[in-house]
XYZ file of C-alpha atoms in Angstrom:
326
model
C 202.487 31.184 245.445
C 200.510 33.957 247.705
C 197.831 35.604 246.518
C 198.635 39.060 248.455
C 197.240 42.829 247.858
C 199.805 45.752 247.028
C 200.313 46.549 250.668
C 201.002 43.101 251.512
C 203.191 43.001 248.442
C 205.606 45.927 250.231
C 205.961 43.614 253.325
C 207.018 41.137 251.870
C 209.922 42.659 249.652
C 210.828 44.716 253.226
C 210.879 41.124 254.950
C 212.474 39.681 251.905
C 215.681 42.030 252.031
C 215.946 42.340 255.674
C 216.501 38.767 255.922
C 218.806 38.819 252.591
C 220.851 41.793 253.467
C 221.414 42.419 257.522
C 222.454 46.452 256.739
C 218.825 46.970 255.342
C 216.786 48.655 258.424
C 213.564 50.577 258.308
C 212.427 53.760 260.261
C 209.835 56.070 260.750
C 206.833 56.999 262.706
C 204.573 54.031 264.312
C 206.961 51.128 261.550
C 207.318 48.920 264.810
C 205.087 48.204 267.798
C 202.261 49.378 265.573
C 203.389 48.527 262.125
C 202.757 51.321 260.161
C 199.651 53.508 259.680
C 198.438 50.910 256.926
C 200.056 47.908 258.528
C 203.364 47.990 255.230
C 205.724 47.110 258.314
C 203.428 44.466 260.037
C 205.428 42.042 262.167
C 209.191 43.593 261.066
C 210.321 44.461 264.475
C 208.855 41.242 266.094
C 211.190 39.068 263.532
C 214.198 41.575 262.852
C 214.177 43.395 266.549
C 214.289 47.226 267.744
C 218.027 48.114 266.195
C 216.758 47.260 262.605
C 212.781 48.657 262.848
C 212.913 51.551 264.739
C 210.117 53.681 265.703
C 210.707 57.502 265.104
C 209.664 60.399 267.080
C 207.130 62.318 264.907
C 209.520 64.429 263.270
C 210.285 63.909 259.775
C 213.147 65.855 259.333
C 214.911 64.394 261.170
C 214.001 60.717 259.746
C 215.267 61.609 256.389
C 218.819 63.630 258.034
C 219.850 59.983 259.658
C 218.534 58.398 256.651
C 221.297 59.903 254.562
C 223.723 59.310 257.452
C 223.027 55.778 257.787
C 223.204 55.450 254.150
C 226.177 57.211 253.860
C 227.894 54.933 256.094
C 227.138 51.858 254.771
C 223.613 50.584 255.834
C 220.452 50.513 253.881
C 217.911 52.146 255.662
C 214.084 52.594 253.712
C 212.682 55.435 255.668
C 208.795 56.182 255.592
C 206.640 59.230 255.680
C 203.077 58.165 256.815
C 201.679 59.943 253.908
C 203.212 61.765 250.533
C 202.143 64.993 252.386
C 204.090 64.643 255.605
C 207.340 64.365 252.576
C 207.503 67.786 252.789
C 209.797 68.486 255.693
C 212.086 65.992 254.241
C 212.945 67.196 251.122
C 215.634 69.740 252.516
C 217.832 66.619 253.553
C 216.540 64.601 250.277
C 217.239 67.254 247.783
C 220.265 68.959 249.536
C 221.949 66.314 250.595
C 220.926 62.599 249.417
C 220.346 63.660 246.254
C 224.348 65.532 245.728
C 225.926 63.039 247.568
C 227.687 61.480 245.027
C 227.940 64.492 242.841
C 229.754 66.376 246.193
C 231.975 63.475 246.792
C 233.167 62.931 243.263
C 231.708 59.527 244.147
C 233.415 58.885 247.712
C 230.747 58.407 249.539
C 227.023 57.474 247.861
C 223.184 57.337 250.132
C 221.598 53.960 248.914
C 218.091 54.673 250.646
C 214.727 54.689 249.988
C 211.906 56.790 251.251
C 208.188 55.076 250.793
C 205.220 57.690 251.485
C 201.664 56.096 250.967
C 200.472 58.598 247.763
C 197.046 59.620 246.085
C 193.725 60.356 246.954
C 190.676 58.666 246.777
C 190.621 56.789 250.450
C 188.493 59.909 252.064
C 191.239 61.545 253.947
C 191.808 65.115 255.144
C 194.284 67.400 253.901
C 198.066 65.974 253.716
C 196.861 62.633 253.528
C 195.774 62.875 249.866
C 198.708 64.319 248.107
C 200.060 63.361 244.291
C 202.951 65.746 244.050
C 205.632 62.965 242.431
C 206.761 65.669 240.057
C 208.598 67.969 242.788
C 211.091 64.897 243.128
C 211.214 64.009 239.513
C 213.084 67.333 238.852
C 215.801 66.950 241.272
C 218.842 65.330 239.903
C 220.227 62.320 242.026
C 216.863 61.141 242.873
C 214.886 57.701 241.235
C 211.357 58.176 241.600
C 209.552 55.202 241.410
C 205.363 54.920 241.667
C 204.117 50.813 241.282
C 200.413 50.213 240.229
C 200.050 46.366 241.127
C 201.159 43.939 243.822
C 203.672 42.124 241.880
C 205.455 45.412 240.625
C 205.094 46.997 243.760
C 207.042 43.670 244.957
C 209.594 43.664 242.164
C 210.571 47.380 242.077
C 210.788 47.703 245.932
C 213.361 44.967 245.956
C 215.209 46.749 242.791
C 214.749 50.228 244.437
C 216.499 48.950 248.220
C 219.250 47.186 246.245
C 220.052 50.593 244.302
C 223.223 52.334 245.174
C 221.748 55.908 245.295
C 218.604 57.019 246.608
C 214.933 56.252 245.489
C 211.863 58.010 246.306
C 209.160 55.418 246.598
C 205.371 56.107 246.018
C 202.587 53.320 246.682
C 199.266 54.487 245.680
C 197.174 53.814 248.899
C 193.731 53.747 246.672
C 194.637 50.412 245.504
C 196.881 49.015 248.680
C 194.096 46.786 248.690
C 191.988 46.872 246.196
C 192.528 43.685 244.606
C 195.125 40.729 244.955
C 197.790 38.946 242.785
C 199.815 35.819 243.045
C 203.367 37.056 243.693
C 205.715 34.332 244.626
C 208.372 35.559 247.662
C 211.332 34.836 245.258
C 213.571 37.616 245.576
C 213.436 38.740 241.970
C 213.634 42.529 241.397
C 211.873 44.311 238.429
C 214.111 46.627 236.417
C 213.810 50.393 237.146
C 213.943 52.528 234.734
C 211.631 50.740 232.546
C 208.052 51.090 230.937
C 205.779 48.299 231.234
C 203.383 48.072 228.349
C 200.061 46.703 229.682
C 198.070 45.997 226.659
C 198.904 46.590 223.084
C 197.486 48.473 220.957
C 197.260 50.246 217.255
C 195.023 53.613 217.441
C 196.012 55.488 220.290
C 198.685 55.336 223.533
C 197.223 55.739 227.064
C 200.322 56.657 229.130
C 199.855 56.477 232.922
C 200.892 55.368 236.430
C 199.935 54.689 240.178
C 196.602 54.128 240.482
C 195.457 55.323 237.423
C 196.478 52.585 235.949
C 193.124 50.748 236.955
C 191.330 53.618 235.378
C 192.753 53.629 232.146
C 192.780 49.555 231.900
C 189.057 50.216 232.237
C 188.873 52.815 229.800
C 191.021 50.814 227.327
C 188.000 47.970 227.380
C 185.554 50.343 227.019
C 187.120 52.009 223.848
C 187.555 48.378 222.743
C 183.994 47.706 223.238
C 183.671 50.446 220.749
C 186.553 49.230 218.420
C 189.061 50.880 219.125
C 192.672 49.384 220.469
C 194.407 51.294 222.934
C 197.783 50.597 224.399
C 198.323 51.047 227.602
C 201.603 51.826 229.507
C 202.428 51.719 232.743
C 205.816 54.413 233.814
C 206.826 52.785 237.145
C 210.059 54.356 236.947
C 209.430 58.412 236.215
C 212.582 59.165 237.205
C 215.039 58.477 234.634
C 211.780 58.456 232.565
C 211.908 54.850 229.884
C 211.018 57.399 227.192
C 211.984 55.050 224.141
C 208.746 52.811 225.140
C 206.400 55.781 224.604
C 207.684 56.715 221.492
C 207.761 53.519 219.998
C 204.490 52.821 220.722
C 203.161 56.560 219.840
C 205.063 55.995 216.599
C 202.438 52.787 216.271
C 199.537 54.382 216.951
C 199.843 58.811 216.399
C 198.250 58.932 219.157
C 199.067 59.664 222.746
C 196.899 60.196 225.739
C 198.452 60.774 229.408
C 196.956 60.323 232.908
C 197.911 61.075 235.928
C 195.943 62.386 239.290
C 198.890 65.093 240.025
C 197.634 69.106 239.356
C 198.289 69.132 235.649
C 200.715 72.678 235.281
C 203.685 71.296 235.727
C 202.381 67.927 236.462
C 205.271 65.166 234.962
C 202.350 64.595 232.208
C 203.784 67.709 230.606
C 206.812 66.571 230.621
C 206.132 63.330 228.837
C 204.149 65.594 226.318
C 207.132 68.238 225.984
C 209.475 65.524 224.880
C 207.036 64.053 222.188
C 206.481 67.623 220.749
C 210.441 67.683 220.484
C 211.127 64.146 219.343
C 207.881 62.445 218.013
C 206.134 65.861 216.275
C 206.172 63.886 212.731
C 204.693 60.795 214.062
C 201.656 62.018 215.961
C 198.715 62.520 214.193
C 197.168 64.799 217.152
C 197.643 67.062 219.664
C 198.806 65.196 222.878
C 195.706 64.598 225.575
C 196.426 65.317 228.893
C 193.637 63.947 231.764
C 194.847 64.977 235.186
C 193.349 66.362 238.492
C 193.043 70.169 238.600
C 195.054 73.239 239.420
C 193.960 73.011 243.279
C 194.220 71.049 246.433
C 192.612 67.830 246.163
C 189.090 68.440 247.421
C 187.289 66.460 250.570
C 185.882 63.247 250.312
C 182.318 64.732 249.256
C 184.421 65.839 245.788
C 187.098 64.151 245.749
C 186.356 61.369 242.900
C 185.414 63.783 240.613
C 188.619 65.596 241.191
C 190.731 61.970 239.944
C 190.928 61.065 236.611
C 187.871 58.779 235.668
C 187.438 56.576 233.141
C 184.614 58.750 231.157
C 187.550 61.361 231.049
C 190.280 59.156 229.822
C 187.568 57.342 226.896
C 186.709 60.915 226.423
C 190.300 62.373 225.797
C 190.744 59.421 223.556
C 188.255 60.242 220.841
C 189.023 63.662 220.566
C 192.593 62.663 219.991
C 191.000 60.405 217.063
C 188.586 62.468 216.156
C 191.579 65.425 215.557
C 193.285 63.251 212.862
């Protein structure tokens, strides 16, 4: 069994299905001679040739119109924007078009593709390159929107996500692509989507996250523990359809919820997760829900940039007053 980092995690599901399933092919800017930006598509087009990893001219629209076309037809293509921020120009064909397709054709035709963008800040990059905007997609019906925070889920969902039969928008939070390593054996076995994954258990409060805040709040969870307190700790992975039964069972545990993510927080999918406890979990919370996001403007330059992410001084911080409330 490998011990591999998250990026090298996303290879190796790509490799995985590509050799399993001969209509999976993968486009986009730089995926073959060079690929990828961060090396996800390393090696592809030297084992599974030109017609399957095809390198894109720099024009994303375009990349995610013959995405839905391929998929469409048949073929399983797993298109990638270099960075969540270059996403933008392909949201016209995602939202108009993969996303309806099975709604417009009463279920005639379907678009089983995935787009991956590299997502988050914290790697010092300029504007575009740093951009945590997940919640745009999770309000379009039609879409999955999936964000991993390890190697082996990372592994496990993007199997689950290119075997899907409609389309999946597929965040990797480049902070952590290789931040640390995991075993994850090359077995072909797909995590569910659509399901929480609680990360530690706990009794006096619920620290809700995902991406690469998960590392954050882990650390924050030890360091409330430290001070006797037990925090449980859930990973989303799948925000869209959102597992919301695991957060309420485990707020109904504890009264307690805290949420983190690195997104702007008006509108972030935080409030989301907090609108639907305040309509089905009011009698068993004990507080006010904590929200501990980044802030109401563009993610600053590097200089800034880690005080703009959630830390774990905020998250402990959010905690407390949460238990301190009740």
């Amino acid at each position: 069994m490998a011990q591999v980092t998250l990026i090298e995690a996303v290879t190796m599901a790509l490799a995985h299905e590509m050799a399993r399933d001969p209509s999976v092919v993968v486009l986009g800017e730089d995926v073959g001679v060079n690929g990828g930006v961060f090396r996800a598509t390393v090696g592809l087009q030297e084992k599974f040739g030109e017609l399957r990893v095809i390198d894109t001219p720099l024009d994303e629209t375009t990349i995610a119109g013959v995405t839905v076309g391929l998929a469409a037809q048949g073929m399983k293509p797993v298109a990638e924007a270099q960075f969540e921020g270059f996403i933008y120009p392909m949201m016209e064909q995602i939202a108009c078009h993969a996303a309806r397709m099975r709604n417009r054709t009463r279920g005639r035709l379907s678009v089983p593709a995935v787009w991956r963008a590299p997502w988050g800040g914290g790697i010092h990059a300029p504007e575009h390159h740093s951009e945590a905007n997940e919640h745009l997609f999770t309000n379009i019906p039609g879409l999955r929107v999936v964000l991993p925070s390890s190697p082996s889920r990372a592994y496990g969902l993007l199997l689950a996500a290119i075997r899907d039969p409609d389309p999946v928008i597929f965040f990797e939070p480049k902070r952590i692509y290789r931040q640390y390593k995991e075993e994850v054996p090359d077995d072909g076995e797909a995590l569910p989507l659509d399901v929480c994954f609680v990360l530690r258990d706990g009794t006096d409060v619920t620290l809700v996250t995902w991406g690469a805040q998960v590392k954050e709040t882990l650390e924050a969870a030890d360091a409330l523990a430290a001070e006797g307190i037990s925090a449980e700790v859930i990973d989303v992975a799948t925000l869209k359809p959102l597992d919301f039964d695991t957060i309420h069972e485990s707020v109904k545990k504890t009264g307690r919820c805290v949420i983190v993510h690195e997104a702007p927080r008006t509108a972030g999918f935080g409030a989301e997760i907090a609108a639907r406890l305040a309509e089905q979990a009011m009698y068993d919370l004990l507080a006010p829900v904590e929200r501990v996001t980044g802030y109401d403007t563009h993610i600053p330059l590097f200089r800034l940039e880690m005080k703009y992410l959630p830390s774990v001084e905020r998250i402990v911080a959010a905690a407390k007053r949460t238990l301190a409330a009740s």
